[in-house]
Coordinates of C-alpha atoms and ligand atoms in Angstrom, one line a residue:
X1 CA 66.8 125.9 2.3
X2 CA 67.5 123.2 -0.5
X3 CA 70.9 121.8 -0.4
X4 CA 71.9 123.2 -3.7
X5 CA 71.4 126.5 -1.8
X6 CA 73.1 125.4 1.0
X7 CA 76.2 124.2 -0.9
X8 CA 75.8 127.5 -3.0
X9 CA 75.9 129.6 0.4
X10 CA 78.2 128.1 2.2
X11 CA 81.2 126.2 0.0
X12 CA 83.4 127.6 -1.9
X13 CA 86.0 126.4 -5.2
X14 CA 88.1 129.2 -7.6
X15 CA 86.1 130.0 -10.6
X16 CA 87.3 127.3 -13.4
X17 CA 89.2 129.1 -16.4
X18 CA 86.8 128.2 -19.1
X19 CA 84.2 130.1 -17.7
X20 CA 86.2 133.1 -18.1
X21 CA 85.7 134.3 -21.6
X22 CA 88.6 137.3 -20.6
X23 CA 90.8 134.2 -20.7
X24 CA 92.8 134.9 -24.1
X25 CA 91.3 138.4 -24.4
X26 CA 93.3 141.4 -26.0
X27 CA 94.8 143.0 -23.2
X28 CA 96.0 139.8 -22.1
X29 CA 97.5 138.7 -25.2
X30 CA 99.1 142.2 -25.7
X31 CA 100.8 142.3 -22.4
X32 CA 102.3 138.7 -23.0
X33 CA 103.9 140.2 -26.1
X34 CA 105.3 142.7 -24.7
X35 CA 106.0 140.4 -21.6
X36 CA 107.8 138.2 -24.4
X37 CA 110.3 140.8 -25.4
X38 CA 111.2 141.6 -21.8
X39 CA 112.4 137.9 -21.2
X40 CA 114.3 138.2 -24.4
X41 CA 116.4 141.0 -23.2
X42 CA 116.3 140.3 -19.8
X43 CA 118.3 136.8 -19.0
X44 CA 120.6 138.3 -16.0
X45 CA 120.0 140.7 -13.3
X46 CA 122.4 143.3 -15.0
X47 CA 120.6 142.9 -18.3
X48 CA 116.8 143.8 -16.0
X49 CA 118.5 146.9 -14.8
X50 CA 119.6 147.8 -18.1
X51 CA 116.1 147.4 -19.1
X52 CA 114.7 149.1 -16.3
X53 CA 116.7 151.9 -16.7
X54 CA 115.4 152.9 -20.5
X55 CA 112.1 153.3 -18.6
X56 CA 112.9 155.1 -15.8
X57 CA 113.3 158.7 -17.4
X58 CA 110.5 158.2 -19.7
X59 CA 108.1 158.1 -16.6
X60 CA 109.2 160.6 -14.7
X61 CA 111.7 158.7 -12.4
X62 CA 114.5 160.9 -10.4
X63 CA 117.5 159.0 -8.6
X64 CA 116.9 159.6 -4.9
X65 CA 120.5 160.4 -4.5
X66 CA 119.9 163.4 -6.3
X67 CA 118.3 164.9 -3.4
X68 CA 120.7 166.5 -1.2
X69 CA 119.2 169.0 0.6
X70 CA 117.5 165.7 2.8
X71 CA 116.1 168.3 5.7
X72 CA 114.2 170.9 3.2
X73 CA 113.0 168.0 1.0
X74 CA 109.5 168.3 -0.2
X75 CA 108.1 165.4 -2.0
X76 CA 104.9 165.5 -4.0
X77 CA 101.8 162.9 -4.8
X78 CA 102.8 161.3 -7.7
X79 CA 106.7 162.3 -8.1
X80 CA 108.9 159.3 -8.4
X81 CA 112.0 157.7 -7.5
X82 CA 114.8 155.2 -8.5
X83 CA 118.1 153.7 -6.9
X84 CA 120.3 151.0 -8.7
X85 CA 121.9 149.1 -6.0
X86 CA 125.3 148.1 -7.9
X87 CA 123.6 147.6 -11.4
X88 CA 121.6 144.1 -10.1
X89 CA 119.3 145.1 -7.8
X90 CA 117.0 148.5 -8.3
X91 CA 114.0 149.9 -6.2
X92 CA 111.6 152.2 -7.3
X93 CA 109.0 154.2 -5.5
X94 CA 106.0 156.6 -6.3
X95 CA 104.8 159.0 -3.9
X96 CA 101.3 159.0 -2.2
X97 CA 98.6 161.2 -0.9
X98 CA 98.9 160.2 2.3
X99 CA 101.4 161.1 5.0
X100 CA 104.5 158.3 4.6
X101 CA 103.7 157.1 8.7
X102 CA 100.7 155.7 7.5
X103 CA 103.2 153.3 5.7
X104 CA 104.4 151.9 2.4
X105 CA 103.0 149.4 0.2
X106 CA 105.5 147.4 -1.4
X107 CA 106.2 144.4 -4.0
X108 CA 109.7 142.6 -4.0
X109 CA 110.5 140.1 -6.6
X110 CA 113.7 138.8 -7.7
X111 CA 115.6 139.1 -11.2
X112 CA 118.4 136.3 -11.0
X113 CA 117.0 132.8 -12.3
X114 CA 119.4 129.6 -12.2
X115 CA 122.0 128.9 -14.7
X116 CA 125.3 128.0 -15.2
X117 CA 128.3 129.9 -14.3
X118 CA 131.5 130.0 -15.8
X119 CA 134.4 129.4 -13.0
X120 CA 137.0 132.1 -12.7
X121 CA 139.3 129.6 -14.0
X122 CA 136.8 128.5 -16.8
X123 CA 138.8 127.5 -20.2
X124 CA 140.3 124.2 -20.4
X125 CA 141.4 122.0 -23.3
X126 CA 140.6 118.4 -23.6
X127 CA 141.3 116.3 -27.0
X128 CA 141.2 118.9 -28.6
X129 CA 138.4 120.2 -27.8
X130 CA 137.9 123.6 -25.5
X131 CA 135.4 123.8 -22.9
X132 CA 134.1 126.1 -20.5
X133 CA 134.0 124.6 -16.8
X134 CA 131.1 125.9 -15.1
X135 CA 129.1 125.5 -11.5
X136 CA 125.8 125.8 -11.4
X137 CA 123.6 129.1 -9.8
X138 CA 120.4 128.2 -8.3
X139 CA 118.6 124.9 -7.7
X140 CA 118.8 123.1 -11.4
X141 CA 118.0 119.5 -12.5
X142 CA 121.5 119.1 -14.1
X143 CA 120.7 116.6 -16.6
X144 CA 117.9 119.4 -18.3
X145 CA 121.3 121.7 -19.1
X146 CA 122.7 119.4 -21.3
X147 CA 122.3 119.4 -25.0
X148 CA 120.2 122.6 -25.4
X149 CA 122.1 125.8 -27.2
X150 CA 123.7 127.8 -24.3
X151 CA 123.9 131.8 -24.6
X152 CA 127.0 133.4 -22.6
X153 CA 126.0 136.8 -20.7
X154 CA 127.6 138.6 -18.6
X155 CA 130.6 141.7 -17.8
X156 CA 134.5 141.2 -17.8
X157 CA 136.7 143.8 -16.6
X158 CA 139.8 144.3 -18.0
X159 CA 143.6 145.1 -16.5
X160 CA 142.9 148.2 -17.1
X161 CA 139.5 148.7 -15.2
X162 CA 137.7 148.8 -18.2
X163 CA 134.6 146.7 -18.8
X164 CA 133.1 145.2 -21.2
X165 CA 129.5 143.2 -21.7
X166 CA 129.2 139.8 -23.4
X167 CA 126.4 138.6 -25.2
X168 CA 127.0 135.3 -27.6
X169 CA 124.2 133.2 -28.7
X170 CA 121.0 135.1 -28.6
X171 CA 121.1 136.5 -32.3
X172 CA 120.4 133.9 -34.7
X173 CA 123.2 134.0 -36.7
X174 CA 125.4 133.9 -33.7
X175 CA 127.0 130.4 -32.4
X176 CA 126.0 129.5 -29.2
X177 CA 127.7 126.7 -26.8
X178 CA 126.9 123.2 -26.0
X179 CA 126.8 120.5 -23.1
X180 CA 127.1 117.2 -24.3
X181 CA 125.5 114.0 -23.2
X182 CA 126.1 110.2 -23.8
X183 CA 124.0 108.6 -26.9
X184 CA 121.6 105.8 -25.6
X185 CA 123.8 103.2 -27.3
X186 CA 126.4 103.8 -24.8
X187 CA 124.4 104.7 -21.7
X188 CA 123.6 101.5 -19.9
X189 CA 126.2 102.3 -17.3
X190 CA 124.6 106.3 -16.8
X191 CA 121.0 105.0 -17.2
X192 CA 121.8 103.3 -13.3
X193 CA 122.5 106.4 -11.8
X194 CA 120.2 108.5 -9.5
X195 CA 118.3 111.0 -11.9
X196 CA 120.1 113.6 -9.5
X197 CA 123.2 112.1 -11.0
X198 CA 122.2 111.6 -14.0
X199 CA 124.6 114.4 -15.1
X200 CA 127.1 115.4 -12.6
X201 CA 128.2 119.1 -11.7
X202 CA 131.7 118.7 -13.3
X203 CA 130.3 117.5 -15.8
X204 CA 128.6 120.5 -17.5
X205 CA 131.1 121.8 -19.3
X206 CA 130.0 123.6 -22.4
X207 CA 132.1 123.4 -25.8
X208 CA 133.7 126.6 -26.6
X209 CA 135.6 125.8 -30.1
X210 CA 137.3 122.2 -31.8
X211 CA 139.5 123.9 -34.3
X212 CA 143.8 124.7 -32.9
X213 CA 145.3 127.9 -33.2
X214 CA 148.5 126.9 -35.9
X215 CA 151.3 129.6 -36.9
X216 CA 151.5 131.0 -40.0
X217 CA 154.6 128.5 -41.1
X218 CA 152.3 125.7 -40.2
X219 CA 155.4 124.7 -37.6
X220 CA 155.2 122.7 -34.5
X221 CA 151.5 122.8 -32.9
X222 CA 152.1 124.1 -29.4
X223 CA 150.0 122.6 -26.7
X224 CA 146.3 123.6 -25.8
X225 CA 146.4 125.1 -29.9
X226 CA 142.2 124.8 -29.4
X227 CA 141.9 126.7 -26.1
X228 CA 144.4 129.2 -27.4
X229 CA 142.2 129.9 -30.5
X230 CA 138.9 130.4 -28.4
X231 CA 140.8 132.9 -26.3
X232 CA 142.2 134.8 -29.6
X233 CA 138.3 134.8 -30.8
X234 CA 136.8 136.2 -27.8
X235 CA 140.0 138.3 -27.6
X236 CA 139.1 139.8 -30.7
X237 CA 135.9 140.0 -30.0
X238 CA 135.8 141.8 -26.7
X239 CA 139.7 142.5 -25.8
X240 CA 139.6 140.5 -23.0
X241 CA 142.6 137.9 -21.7
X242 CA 143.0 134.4 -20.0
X243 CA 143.1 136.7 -16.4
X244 CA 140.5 138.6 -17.2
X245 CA 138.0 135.9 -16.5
X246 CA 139.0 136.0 -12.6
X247 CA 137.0 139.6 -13.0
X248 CA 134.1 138.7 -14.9
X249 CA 130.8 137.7 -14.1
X250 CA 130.1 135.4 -17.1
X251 CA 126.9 132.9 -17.6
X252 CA 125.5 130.4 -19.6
X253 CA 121.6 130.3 -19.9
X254 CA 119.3 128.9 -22.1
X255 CA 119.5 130.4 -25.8
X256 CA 116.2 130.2 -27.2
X257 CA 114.1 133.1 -27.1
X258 CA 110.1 133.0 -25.6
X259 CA 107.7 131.5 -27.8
X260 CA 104.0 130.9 -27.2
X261 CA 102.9 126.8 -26.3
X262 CA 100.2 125.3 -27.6
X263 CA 98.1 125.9 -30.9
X264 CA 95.5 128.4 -28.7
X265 CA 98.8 130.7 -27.5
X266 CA 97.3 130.6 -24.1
X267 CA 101.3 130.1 -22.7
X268 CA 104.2 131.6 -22.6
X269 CA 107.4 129.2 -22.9
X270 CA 110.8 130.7 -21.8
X271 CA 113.7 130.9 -19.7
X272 CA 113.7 132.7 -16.9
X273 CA 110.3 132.9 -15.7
X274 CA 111.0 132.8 -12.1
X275 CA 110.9 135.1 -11.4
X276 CA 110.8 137.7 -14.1
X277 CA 107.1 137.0 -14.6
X278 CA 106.4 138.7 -11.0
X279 CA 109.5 141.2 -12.1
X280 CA 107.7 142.0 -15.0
X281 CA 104.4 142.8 -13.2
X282 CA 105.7 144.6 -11.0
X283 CA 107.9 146.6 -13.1
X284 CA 104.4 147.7 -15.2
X285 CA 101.9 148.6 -12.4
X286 CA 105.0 150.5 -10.8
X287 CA 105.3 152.3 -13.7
X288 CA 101.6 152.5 -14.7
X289 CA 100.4 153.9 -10.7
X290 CA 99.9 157.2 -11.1
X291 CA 98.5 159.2 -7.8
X292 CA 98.6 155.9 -5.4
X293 CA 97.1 156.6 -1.5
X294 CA 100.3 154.9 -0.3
X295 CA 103.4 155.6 -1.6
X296 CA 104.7 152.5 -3.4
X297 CA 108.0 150.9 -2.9
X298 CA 109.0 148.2 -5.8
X299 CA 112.1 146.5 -5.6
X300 CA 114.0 144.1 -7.7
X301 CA 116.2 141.4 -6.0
X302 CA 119.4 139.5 -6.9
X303 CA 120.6 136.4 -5.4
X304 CA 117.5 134.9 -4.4
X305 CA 118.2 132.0 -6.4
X306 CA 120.9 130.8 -3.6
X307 CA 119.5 131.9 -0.6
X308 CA 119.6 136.5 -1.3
X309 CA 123.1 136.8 -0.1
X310 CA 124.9 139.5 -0.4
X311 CA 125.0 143.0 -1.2
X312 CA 122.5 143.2 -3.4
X313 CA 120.1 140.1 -2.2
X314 CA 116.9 140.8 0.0
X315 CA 119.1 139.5 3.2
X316 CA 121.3 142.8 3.0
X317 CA 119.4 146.0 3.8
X318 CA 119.3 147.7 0.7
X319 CA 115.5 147.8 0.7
X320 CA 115.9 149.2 4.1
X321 CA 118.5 152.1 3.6
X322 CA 115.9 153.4 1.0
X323 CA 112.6 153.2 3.1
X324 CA 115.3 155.4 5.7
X325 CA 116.5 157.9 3.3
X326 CA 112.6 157.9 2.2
X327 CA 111.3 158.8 5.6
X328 CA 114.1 161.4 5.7
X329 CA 112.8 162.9 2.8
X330 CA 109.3 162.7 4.0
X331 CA 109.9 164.1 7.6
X332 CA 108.2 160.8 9.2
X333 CA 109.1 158.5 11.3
X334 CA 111.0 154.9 10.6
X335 CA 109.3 152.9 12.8
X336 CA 106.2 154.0 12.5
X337 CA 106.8 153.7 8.7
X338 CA 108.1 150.1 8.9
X339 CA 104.9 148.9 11.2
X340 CA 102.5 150.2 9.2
X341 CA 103.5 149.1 5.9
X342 CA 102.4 146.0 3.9
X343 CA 104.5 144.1 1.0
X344 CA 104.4 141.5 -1.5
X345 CA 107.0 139.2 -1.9
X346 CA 105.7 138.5 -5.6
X347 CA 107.1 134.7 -7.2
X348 CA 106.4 132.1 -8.3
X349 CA 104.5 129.3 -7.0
X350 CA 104.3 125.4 -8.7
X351 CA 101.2 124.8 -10.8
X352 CA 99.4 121.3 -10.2
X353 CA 101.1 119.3 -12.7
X354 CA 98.5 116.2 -13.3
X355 CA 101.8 114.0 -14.9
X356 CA 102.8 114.3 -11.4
X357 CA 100.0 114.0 -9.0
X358 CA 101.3 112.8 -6.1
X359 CA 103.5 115.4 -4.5
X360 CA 101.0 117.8 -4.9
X361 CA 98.0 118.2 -2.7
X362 CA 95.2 119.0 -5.4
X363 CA 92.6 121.1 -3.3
X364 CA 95.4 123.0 -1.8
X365 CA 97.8 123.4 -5.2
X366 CA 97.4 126.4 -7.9
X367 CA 96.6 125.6 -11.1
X368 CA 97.0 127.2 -14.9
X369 CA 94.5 129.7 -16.0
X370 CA 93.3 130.3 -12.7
X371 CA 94.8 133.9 -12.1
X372 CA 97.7 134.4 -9.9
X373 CA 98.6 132.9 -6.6
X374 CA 98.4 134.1 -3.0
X375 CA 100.5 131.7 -0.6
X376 CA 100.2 132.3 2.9
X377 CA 103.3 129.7 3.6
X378 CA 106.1 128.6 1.9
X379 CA 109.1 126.4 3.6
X380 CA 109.1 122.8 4.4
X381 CA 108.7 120.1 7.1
X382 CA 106.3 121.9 9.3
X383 CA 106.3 125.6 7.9
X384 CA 109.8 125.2 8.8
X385 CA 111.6 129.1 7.0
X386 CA 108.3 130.5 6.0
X387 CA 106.9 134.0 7.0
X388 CA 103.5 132.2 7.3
X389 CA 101.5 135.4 6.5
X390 CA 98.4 136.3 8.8
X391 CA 94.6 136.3 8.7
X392 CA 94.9 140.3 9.4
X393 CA 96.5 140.7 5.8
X394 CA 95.0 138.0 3.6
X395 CA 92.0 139.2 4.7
X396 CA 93.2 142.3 3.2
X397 CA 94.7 141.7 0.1
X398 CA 92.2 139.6 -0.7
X399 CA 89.7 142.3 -0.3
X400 CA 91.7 144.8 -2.6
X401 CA 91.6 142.4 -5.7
X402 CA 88.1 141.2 -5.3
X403 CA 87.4 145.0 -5.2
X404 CA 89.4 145.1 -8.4
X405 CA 88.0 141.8 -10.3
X406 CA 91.4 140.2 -10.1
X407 CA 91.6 136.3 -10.3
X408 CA 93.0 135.1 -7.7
X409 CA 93.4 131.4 -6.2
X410 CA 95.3 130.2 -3.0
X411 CA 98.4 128.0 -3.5
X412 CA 100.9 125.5 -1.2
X413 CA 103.8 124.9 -2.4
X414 CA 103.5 120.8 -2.3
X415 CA 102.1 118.1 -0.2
X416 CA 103.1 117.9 3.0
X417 CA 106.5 116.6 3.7
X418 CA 107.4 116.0 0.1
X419 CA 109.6 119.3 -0.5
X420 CA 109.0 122.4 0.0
X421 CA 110.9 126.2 -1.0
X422 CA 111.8 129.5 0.3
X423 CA 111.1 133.0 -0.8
X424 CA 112.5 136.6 0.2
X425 CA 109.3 136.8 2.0
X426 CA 111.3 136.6 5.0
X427 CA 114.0 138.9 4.3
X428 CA 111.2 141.8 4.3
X429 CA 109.2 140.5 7.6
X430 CA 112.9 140.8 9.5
X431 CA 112.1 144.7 8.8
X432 CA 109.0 144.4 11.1
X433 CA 106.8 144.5 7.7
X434 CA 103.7 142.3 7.0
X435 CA 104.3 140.6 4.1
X436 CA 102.6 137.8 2.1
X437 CA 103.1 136.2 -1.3
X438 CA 101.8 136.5 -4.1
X439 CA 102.8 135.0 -7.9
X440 CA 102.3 132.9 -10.9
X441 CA 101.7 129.2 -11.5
X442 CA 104.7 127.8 -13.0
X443 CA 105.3 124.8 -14.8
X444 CA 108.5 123.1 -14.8
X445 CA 109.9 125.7 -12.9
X446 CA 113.7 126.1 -12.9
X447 CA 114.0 123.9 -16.4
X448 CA 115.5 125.9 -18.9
X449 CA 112.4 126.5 -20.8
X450 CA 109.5 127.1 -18.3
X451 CA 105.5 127.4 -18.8
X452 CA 103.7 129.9 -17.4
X453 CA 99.8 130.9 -18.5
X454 CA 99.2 134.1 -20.1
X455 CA 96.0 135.0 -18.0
X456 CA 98.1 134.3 -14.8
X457 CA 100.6 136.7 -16.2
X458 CA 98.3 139.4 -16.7
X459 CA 96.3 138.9 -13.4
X460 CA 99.7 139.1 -11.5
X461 CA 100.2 142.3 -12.7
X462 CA 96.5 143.4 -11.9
X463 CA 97.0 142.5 -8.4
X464 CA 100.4 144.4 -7.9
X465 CA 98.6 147.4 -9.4
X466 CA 94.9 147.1 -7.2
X467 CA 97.3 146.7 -3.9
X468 CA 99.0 150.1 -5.0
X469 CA 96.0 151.9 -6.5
Ligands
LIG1 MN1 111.5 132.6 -7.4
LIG2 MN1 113.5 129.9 -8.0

C-alpha cells in the first residue's frame, strides 16, 4: 500500500466547507430567514414562550395537564404534548412507536442570553439627566454594552395584580436607551485600567430622558424634575408607578435586529444567539418529527446564563416532573425510562477565532462552515464541572447523523488551562440520563451582536431532527 493510501485509510480531518457546494444552498438560506425573524421576536425567555406558543396549536400540541384521567390514559404514535413552566421555560414532547421503557430521546437548550437588568430600584436622576441603574445577567464583557442602542423588555405588574409587557426600542421609530462612554480625548486615565475594568458594573447605567417635568405656571422646578418626567412617560405609556418596578422583570438588550455579515450572506449577525440558535433547532425538528421511534422530549431552559437556578432553570426538576407525569401516562416505568434515555444538551460552542489563536487549540477547536459541533467535555482545569459524555453515546450519535448526511465536527471549548465553560449538560445526567452536547460555532459569543454561520445553523437543526427520526 502507497502512503497516500495509507494516509487516506487510516487519518482522518472534517470535510473543509468549500468543498461543500450545499454550503449557501436554498434550504439553508431559507431557514436562516426564518431563523432571522425568530431572534427578532425572541430577546427574552418570556418573549420564546410567547413565540412557542403561536406554534403549538397549529401542530397539534395538547397541554399535558389536560389529561386528568392519568390511570386510563392512552397515548398514541405521533400525538403531542406541551407544558409552560411559569411562562420561561416550556417542554414539548411527541409520542413514539415504541413502548416509553425503551426511553426518551431528548434535546435541552436554553432561551435566556446575557444582558442587562434593570435593579428593582432602577431610576435615578443625575444632572439632570435620568438613568436606569442596571446589573448585569450572564457572563458579559462590560465595556461591549456601552454605546450601542439598548431595547427595554420585559413584564411589570401593577398594585393591582395586573400586568403589563414592555417593549421600547425594537421598532424603528421607537427611542431606544443608551450607555455612555468617555471620548478618547479624555480617556488616558480609563485607557490604564484592566480591559475587565474597562467599564465598571455601576457604571452601565443607560439614559432614560434629559428633559424636567415643569408645572403648567412654569413655578419653582421641584427636585428630580427629569426622573419625574421619564416616570410620567412610561406612566402613560404602560400605567405603571415608581413601586411597580420592585415587581417587574425589566431588561435591556441589544436593539438592533439580525442582519446577514459579509457580502456572500453566509452569516447571521445578532443578539442572542446563545443560545437561541440550538433553541431555534430544536424548536423546528420538534415540530417537524412526525411518527419518531422514541418519543421525543424538547425542552427550553431559563437561567442557564448564571448557573440554571431556579424554578424554571435545568437545576430544578421541571424536566423531570414531566418525564414522571409522561411515564404515568404511558403506564411505564421511571427508572427504567430515565436509564434508557439519551439527550442533547444543544449550545453553543466557540468557533476558532484565527485574530485570537492562542487560547484555542486548533486541531481540537470547531470552526465556521464546518456543520455543527459535538463536545464531549466542557468545564475547565482538568474537566473540572463537565458531564464528559462517553464512547457508548458518541459512538451513537455520531452514527445517527452520518446515517443522515449531517455535518458534523468535534469541538473543545479552549486550550487547556486557558478558560473553559459550563453547560446544562449536567443538570440532565443528575437524572441518570446519557447526555452529550451538541451546538453551533459561535463567534464573539456573549457580545451583543454575535456571529454564527448559516450552514452550522441549519446542520444543527438536522442533527436534532436525525437523533429523533
Ligand atoms: Mn449557552
Ligand atoms: Mn452562554
Amino acid at each position: 500500500m502507497s502512503a497516500k493510501e495509507l494516509k487516506e485509510k487510516l487519518t482522518w480531518e472534517f470535510p473543509e466547507a468549500h468543498k461543500n457546494k450545499n454550503i449557501c444552498n436554498e434550504a439553508v438560506m431559507a431557514f436562516a430567514e426564518d431563523y432571522k425573524d425568530f431572534l427578532n421576536k425572541c430577546k427574552t425567555e418570556r418573549e420564546f414562550v410567547t413565540y412557542a406558543k403561536k406554534y403549538l396549536d397549529d401542530f397539534g400540541y395538547k397541554s399535558i395537564l389536560d389529561i386528568t384521567d392519568k390511570n386510563n390514559a392512552n397515548l398514541l404514535p405521533g400525538e403531542k404534548y406541551f407544558f409552560v413552566n411559569r411562562n420561561k421555560s416550556l417542554v414539548m414532547c411527541t409520542i413514539g412507536k415504541k413502548s416509553i421503557n425503551e426511553g426518551l430521546r431528548i434535546s435541552v437548550s436554553h432561551v435566556d442570553s446575557p444582558r442587562l437588568d434593570l435593579k428593582p430600584c432602577p431610576v435615578t436622576e443625575d444632572t439632570k439627566i435620568a438613568y436606569f441603574k442596571t446589573h448585569y445577567y450572564g457572563g458579559i464583557r462590560k465595556y461591549q454594552w456601552v454605546t450601542i442602542p439598548l431595547a427595554l423588555h420585559g413584564i411589570v405588574f401593577k398594585a393591582d395584580g395586573t400586568s403589563v409587557d414592555v417593549n421600547i426600542g425594537e421598532d424603528l421609530t421607537d427611542p431606544v436607551f443608551y450607555i455612555t462612554d468617555l471620548l478618547p480625548h479624555l480617556g488616558q486615565e480609563q485607557n490604564e485600567r484592566k480591559l475587565k475594568d474597562g467599564i465598571k458594573g455601576e457604571e452601565l447605567k443607560a439614559i432614560g430622558a434629559t428633559i424636567p417635568f415643569l408645572d403648567e405656571d412654569d413655578s419653582e422646578e421641584i427636585k428630580d424634575a427629569v426622573k419625574l418626567n421619564l416616570l410620567r412617560l412610561l406612566n402613560e405609556k404602560y400605567g405603571f408607578t415608581e413601586k411597580d418596578f420592585v415587581t417587574a422583570e425589566l431588561s435591556l438588550v441589544p436593539a438592533q435586529a439580525a442582519r446577514d455579515v459579509g457580502l456572500d450572506r453566509s452569516l447571521v449577525g445578532s443578539y442572542g444567539q446563545d443560545d437561541r440558535v440550538c433553541a431555534y433547532g430544536a424548536f423546528r425538528a420538534e415540530l417537524e418529527t412526525k411518527n419518531p421511534e422514541f418519543t421525543t422530549l424538547t425542552v427550553f431552559a431559563d437561567k442557564e446564563e448564571i448557573g440554571s437556578y431556579g424554578p424554571t432553570g435545568m437545576s430544578s426538576d421541571f424536566m423531570l416532573n414531566f418525564i414522571k407525569d409522561l411515564t404515568v401516562l404511558m403506564h411505564g416505568d421511571l427508572n427504567t425510562v430515565l436509564r434508557n434515555s439519551n439527550a442533547l444538551s444543544t449550545d453553543v460552542n466557540a468557533a476558532f477565532d484565527p485574530i485570537f489563536p492562542s487560547v484555542y487549540d486548533k486541531q481540537n477547536s470547531c470552526f465556521i462552515n464546518k456543520g455543527c459541533v459535538l463536545t464531549k467535555y466542557t468545564g475547565a482545569r482538568g474537566k473540572s464541572g463537565s458531564n464528559d459524555a462517553s464512547a457508548e453515546l458518541m459512538s451513537m450519535v455520531t452514527r445517527i447523523f452520518d446515517a443522515n448526511d449531517v455535518s458534523w465536527q468535534v469541538g473543545a471549548l479552549g486550550a487547556v488551562d486557558v478558560g473553559g465553560g459550563g453547560t446544562v449538560a449536567l443538570y440532565i445526567a443528575r437524572f441518570d440520563i446519557n447526555v452529550v452536547d451538541l451546538g453551533v460555532p459561535i463567534l464573539a459569543m456573549h457580545a451583543p451582536f454575535e456571529l454564527a454561520a448559516k450552514y452550522d445553523i441549519y446542520s444543527l437543526y438536522q442533527a436534532v431532527f436525525a437523533f429523533y427520526k
